[in-house]
Each structure stands twice: as C-alpha cells, then as structure tokens.
Tab-separated table of C-alpha atoms in Angstrom:
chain	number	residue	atom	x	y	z
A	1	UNK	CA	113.077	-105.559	-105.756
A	2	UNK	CA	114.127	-104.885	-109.738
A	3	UNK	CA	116.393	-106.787	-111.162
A	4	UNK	CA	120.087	-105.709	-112.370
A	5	UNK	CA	120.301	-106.457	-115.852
A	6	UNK	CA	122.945	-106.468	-118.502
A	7	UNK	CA	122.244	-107.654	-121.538
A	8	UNK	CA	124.494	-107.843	-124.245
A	9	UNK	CA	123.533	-107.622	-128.311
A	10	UNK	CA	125.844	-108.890	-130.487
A	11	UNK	CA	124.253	-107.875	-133.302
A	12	UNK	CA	125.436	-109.290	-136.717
A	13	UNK	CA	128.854	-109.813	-135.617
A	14	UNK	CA	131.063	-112.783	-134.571
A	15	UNK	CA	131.716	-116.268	-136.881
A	16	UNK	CA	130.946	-119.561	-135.247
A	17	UNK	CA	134.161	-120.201	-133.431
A	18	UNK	CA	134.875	-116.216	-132.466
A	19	UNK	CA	131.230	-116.124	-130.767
A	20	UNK	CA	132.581	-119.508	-129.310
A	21	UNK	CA	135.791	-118.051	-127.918
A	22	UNK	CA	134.045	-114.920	-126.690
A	23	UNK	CA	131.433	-116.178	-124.774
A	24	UNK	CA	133.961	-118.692	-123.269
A	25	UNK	CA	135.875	-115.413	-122.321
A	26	UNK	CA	132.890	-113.790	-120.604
A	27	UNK	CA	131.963	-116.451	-118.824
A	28	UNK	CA	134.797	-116.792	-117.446
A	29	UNK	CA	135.257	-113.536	-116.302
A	30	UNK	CA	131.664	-113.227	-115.231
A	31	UNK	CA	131.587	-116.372	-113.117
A	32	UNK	CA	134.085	-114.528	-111.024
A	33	UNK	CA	132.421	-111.234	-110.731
A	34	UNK	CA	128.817	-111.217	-111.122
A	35	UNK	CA	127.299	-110.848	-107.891
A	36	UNK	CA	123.690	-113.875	-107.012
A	37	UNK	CA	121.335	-111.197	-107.801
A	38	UNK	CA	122.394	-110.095	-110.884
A	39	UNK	CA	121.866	-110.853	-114.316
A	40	UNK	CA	124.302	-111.685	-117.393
A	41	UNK	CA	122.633	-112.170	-120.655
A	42	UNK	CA	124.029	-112.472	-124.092
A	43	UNK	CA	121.853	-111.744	-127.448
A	44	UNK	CA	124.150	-113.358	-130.079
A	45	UNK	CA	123.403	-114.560	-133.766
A	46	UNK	CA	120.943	-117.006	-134.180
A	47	UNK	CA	123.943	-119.606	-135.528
A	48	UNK	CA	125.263	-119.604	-131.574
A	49	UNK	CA	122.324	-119.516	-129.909
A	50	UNK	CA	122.183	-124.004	-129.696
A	51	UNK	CA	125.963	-123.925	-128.433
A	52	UNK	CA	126.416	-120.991	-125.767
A	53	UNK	CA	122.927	-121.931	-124.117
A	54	UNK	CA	125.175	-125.618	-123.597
A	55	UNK	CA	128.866	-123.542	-122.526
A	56	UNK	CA	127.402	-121.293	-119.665
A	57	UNK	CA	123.940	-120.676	-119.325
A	58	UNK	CA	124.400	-120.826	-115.414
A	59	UNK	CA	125.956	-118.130	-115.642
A	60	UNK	CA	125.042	-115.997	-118.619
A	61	UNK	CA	122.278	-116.339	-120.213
A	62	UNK	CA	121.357	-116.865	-123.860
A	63	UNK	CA	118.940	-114.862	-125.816
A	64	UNK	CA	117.921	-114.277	-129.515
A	65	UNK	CA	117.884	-110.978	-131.246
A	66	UNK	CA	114.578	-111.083	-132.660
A	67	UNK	CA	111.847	-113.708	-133.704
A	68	UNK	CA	108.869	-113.814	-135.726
A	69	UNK	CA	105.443	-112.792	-135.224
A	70	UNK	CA	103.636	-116.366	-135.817
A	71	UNK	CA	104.456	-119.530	-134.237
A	72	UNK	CA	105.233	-121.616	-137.784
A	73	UNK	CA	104.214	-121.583	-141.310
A	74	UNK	CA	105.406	-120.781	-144.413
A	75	UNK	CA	107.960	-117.970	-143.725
A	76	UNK	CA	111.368	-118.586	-145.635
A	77	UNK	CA	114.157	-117.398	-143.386
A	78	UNK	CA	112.722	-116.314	-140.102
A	79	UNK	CA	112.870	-118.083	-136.939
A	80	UNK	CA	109.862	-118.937	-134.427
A	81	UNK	CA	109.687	-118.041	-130.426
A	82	UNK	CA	109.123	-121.793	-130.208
A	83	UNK	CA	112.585	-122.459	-132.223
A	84	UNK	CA	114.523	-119.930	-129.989
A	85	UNK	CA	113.018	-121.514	-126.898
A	86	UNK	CA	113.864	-124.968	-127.820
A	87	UNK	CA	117.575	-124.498	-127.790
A	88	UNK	CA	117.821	-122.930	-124.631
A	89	UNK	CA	117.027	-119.443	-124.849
A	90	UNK	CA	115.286	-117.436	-121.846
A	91	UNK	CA	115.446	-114.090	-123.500
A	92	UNK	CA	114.456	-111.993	-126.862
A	93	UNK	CA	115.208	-108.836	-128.305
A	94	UNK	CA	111.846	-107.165	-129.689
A	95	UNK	CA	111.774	-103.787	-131.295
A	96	UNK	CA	115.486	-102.782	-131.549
A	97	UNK	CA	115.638	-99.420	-133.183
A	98	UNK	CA	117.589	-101.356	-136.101
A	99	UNK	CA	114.653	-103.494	-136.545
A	100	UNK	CA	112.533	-100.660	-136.379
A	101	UNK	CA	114.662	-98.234	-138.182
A	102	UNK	CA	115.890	-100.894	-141.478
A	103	UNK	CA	113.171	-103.416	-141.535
A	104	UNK	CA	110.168	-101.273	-140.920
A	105	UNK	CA	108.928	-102.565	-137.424
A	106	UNK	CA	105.370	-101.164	-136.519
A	107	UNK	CA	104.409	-100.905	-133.161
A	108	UNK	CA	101.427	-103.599	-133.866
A	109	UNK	CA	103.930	-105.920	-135.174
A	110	UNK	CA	106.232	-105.595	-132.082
A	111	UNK	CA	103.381	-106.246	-129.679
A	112	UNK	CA	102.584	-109.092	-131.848
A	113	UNK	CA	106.119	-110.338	-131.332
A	114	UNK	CA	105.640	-110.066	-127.569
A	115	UNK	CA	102.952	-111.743	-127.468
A	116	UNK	CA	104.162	-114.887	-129.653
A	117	UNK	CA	107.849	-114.737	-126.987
A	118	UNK	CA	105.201	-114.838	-123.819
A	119	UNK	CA	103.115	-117.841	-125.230
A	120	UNK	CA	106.967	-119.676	-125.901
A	121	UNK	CA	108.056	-118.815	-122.064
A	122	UNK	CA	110.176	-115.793	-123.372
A	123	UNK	CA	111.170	-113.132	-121.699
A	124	UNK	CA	110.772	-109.839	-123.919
A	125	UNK	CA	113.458	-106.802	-124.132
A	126	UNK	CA	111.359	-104.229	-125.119
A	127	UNK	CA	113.135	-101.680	-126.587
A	128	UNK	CA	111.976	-98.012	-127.533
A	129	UNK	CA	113.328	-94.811	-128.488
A	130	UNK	CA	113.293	-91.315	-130.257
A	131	UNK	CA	115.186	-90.666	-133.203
A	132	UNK	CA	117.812	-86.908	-133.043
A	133	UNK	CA	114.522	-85.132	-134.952
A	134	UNK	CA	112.101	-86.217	-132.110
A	135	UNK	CA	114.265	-85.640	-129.788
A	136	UNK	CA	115.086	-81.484	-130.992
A	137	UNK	CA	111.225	-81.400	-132.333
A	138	UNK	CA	110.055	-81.844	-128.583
A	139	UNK	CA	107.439	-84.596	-128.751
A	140	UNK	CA	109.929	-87.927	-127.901
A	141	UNK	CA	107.813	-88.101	-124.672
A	142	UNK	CA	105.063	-88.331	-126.780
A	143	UNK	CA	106.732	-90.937	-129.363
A	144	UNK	CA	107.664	-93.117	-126.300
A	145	UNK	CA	104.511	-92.880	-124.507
A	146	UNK	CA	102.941	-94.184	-127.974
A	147	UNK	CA	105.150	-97.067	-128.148
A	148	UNK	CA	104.838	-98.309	-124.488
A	149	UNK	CA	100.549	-98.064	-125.736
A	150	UNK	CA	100.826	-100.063	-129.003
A	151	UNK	CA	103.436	-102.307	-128.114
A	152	UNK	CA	102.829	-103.469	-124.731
A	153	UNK	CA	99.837	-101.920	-122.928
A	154	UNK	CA	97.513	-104.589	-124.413
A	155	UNK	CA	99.592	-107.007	-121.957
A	156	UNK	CA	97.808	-108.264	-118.806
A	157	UNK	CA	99.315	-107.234	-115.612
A	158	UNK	CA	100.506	-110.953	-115.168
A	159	UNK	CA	102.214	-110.671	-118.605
A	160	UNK	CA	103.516	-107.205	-118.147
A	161	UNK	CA	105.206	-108.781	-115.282
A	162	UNK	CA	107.299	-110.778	-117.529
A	163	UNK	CA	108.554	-107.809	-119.735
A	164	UNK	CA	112.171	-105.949	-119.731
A	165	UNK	CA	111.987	-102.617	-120.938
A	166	UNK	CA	115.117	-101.037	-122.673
A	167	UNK	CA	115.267	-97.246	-123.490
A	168	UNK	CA	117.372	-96.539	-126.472
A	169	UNK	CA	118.499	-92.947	-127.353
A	170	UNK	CA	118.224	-93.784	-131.277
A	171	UNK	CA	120.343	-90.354	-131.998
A	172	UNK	CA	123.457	-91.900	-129.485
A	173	UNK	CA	123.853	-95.021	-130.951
A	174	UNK	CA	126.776	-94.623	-133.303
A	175	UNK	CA	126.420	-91.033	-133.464
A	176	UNK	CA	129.027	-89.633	-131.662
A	177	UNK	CA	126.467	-88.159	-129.465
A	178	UNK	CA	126.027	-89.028	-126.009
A	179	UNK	CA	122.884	-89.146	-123.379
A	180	UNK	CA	123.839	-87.725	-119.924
A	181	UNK	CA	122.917	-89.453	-117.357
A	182	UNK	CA	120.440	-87.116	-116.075
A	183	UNK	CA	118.778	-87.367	-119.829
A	184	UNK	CA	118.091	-91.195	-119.372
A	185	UNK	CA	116.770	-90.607	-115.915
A	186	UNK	CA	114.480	-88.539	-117.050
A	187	UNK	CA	113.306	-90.705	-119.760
A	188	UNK	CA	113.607	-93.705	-117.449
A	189	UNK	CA	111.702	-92.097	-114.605
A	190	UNK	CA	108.787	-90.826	-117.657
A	191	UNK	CA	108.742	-94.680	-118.584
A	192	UNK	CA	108.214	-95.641	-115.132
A	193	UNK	CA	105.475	-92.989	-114.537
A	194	UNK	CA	103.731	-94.467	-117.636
A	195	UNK	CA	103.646	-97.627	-116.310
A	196	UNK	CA	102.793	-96.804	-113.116
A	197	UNK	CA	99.743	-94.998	-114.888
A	198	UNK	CA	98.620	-97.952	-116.410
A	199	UNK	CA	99.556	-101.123	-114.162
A	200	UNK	CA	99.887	-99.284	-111.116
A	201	UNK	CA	102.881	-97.608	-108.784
A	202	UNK	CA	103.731	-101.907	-107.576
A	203	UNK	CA	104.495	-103.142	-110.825
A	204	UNK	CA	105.552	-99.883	-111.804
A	205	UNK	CA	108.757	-100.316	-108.810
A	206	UNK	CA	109.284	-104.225	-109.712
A	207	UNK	CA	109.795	-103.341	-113.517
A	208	UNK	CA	113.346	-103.764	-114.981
A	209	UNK	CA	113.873	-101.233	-117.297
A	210	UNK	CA	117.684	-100.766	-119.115
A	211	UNK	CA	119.662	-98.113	-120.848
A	212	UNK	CA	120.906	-98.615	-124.239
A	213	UNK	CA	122.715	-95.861	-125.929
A	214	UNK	CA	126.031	-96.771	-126.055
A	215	UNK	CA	126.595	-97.326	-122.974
A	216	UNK	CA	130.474	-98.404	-121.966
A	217	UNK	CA	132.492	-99.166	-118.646
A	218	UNK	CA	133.411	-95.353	-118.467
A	219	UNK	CA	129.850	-93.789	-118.239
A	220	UNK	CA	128.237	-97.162	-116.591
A	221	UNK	CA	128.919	-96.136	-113.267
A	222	UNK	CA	127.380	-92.463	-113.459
A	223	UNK	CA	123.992	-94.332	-115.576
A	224	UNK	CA	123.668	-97.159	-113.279
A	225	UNK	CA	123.488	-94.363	-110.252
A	226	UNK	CA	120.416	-93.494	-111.218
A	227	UNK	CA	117.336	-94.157	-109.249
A	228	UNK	CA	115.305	-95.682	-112.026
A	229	UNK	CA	118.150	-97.103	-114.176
A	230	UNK	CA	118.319	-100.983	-113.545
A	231	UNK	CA	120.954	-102.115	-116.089
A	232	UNK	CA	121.871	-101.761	-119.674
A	233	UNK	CA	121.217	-103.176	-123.321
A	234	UNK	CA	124.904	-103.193	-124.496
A	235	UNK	CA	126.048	-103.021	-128.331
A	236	UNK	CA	129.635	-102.575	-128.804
A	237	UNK	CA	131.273	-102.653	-125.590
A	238	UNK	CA	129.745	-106.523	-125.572
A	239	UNK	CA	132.014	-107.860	-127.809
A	240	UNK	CA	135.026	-107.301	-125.628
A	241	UNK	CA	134.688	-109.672	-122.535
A	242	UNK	CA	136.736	-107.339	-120.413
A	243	UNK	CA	134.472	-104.488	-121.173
A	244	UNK	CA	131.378	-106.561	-120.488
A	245	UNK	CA	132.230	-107.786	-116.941
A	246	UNK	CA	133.034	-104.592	-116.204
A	247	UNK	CA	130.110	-102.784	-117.006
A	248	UNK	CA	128.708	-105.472	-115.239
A	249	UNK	CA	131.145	-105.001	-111.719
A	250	UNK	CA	129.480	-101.163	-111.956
A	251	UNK	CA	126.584	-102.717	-109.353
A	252	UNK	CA	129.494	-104.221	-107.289
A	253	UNK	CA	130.384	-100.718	-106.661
C-alpha cells in the first residue's frame, strides 16, 4: 500500500524563533488529526533543522531542502547528506524547480544528489516538472520522462524503493495559474506508467508520488481523489499551521 504524504517546504522563510513557534503550532494540531498511516513532514531552513527534529519528530517529521552532491570537502557554504542526517533528518528535497530553475540543477547533478541522500539513509523527494512553454509546446511528457531517466533510473530497484516522487506544475507555482485535478492525474498516472516501464507494475503501485503546484486546503480534497495522487509537496499553504493540518485531514475524509 502507498503511503499518504504531505510534505511541507518552507522554503527561505521563517527566523529562528517563528520556525520555532510554527512547528510547535503544527504539531500540535497534527498530533490531533493525523491519522497512524499517514505522514507529516516539514522541509524547513537548514538553521531549524537541529531543533524541530528534537520538538516533534514523532509526529512530523524533519527534512532538509536540499544537500550537496559529495559527502565533504572543500565546499564553502553547502551542507552534506551526512550533516542533514546527523541532526535528525529522515527526508530531502532534491531537484525543486527553484533549484533547477535559479541555480542551474542538471539532471546528472540531481541523480548525483540522490545518490549521496541514499548512501546517508535519506529519503529523496524527487521533484520534476514542465515549465508554461513545455507545457503549450506539447513535449512536457517528453521533458518528464527525461528527468525520471537521468535523475533516477540509474537507481536499483532496492533504491528506487526508497524514493518519493513529487510532480510540480512549474507554470502553477506562483503564477496565478492552476492544474486541474484531472491535469495532475494525468501526469501522475504518465509517471506511474514510466515507472512501471522500468521497475515493473509492483513497485510501480507501492511508489509514493505527490502533487506540488500550489496546492491548498480548497483544491486538496478534489487532488487527493485521484487514483494515483498520494499526497502533496506544499509551499505556501505550509506556513500556516491551520492550513497544513488541514490539507492533511483531506485523507480523513
């Protein structure tokens, strides 16, 4: 059976003490609400990641944003797997279309970074995406199909196993522009197909794989619906506890 996810990103938001105060506040609310067999996870700031892993990590768990692609050396400013790991974190963003998008992320880097987060006992959030242009041009199966190749097909099946998968709309994130639901089951069911094609129709049904374009308590419950939708990667609606816990409540329903 797939696992529920939601996973929150804080992204470069939140001081010390307000990512203090707002994880207190979601797990709080989550404790409550989160049914056994789902799961809670919050991507915050590297600066948090040492405290929140202590405050609730029962609960919700802790994950980094991104890490880089070697396991130490001389690399001013960027943090290892094996540094995320050793403050508690089970989970890491790899590949967020911001990472991609602003700092240039190839596809062989990204399946470097997965492989660096699997050595460290990571769990990977794989995230891909077309941009609006892909998207109108026609060929975004074609652009996701390539990064699902280069970025994680090298994996062996055991590894795979280990992998999240989170489809993000680039051209709804921030837009204005929104994905229907029956757009991100399509993509979601073409991402499942792909996998299916490569590790076969098993691992294919016991692979996690999220939505995250902008996804919000009002259009959760119409997304989560969907046959091969298994959670979401949440931006915004992440910084407000009540919002989170109640994207979350969506599989209570």
């Amino acid at each position: 059976m797939r696992k529920k996810i939601v996973a929150g990103n804080w992204k470069m938001n939140t001081d010390y003490a307000e990512g203090i105060s707002l994880f207190s506040e979601i797990v709080n609310i989550v404790r409550d609400e989160k049914k056994g067999d789902q799961i809670a996870i919050i991507c915050a700031p590297f600066i948090h990641l040492n405290s929140l892993s202590k405050l609730g990590g029962d609960v919700v768990k802790i994950g980094a944003q991104n890490c880089h692609q070697k396991e130490s050396g001389a690399f001013t400013g960027e943090i290892s797997a094996k540094m995320i790991k050793s403050v508690g974190c089970e989970y890491v963003i790899v590949g967020h279309s911001e990472r991609r998008q602003y700092f240039a992320e190839s596809d062989a880097l990204l399946a470097d970074k997965t492989n660096i987060a699997l050595a460290n006992q990571l769990t990977p959030i794989f995230c891909i995406g077309e941009t609006l242009d892909e998207r109108n041009n026609g060929n975004f199966f074609e652009i996701l199909k390539g990064q699902l190749e280069n970025g994680l097909f090298h994996l062996s099946p055991e590894d795979f196993a280990k992998v999240v998968i989170a489809y993000e709309p680039v051209w709804a994130i921030g837009t204005g522009l929104t994905a229907t639901a029956e757009q991100a089951q399509e993509v979601h069911e073409f991402i499942r197909a792909e996998v299916a094609g490569k590790f076969g129709e098993a691992a294919a049904e016991e692979t996690s794989i999220l939505y995250g374009g902008s996804c919000t308590p009002k259009n959760a419950p119409e997304l989560f619906a969907q046959k091969d939708i298994d959670g979401g990667l949440i931006g915004g609606a992440s910084l407000k506890s009540r919002d989170f816990a109640d994207i979350i409540k969506t599989f209570n329903s």
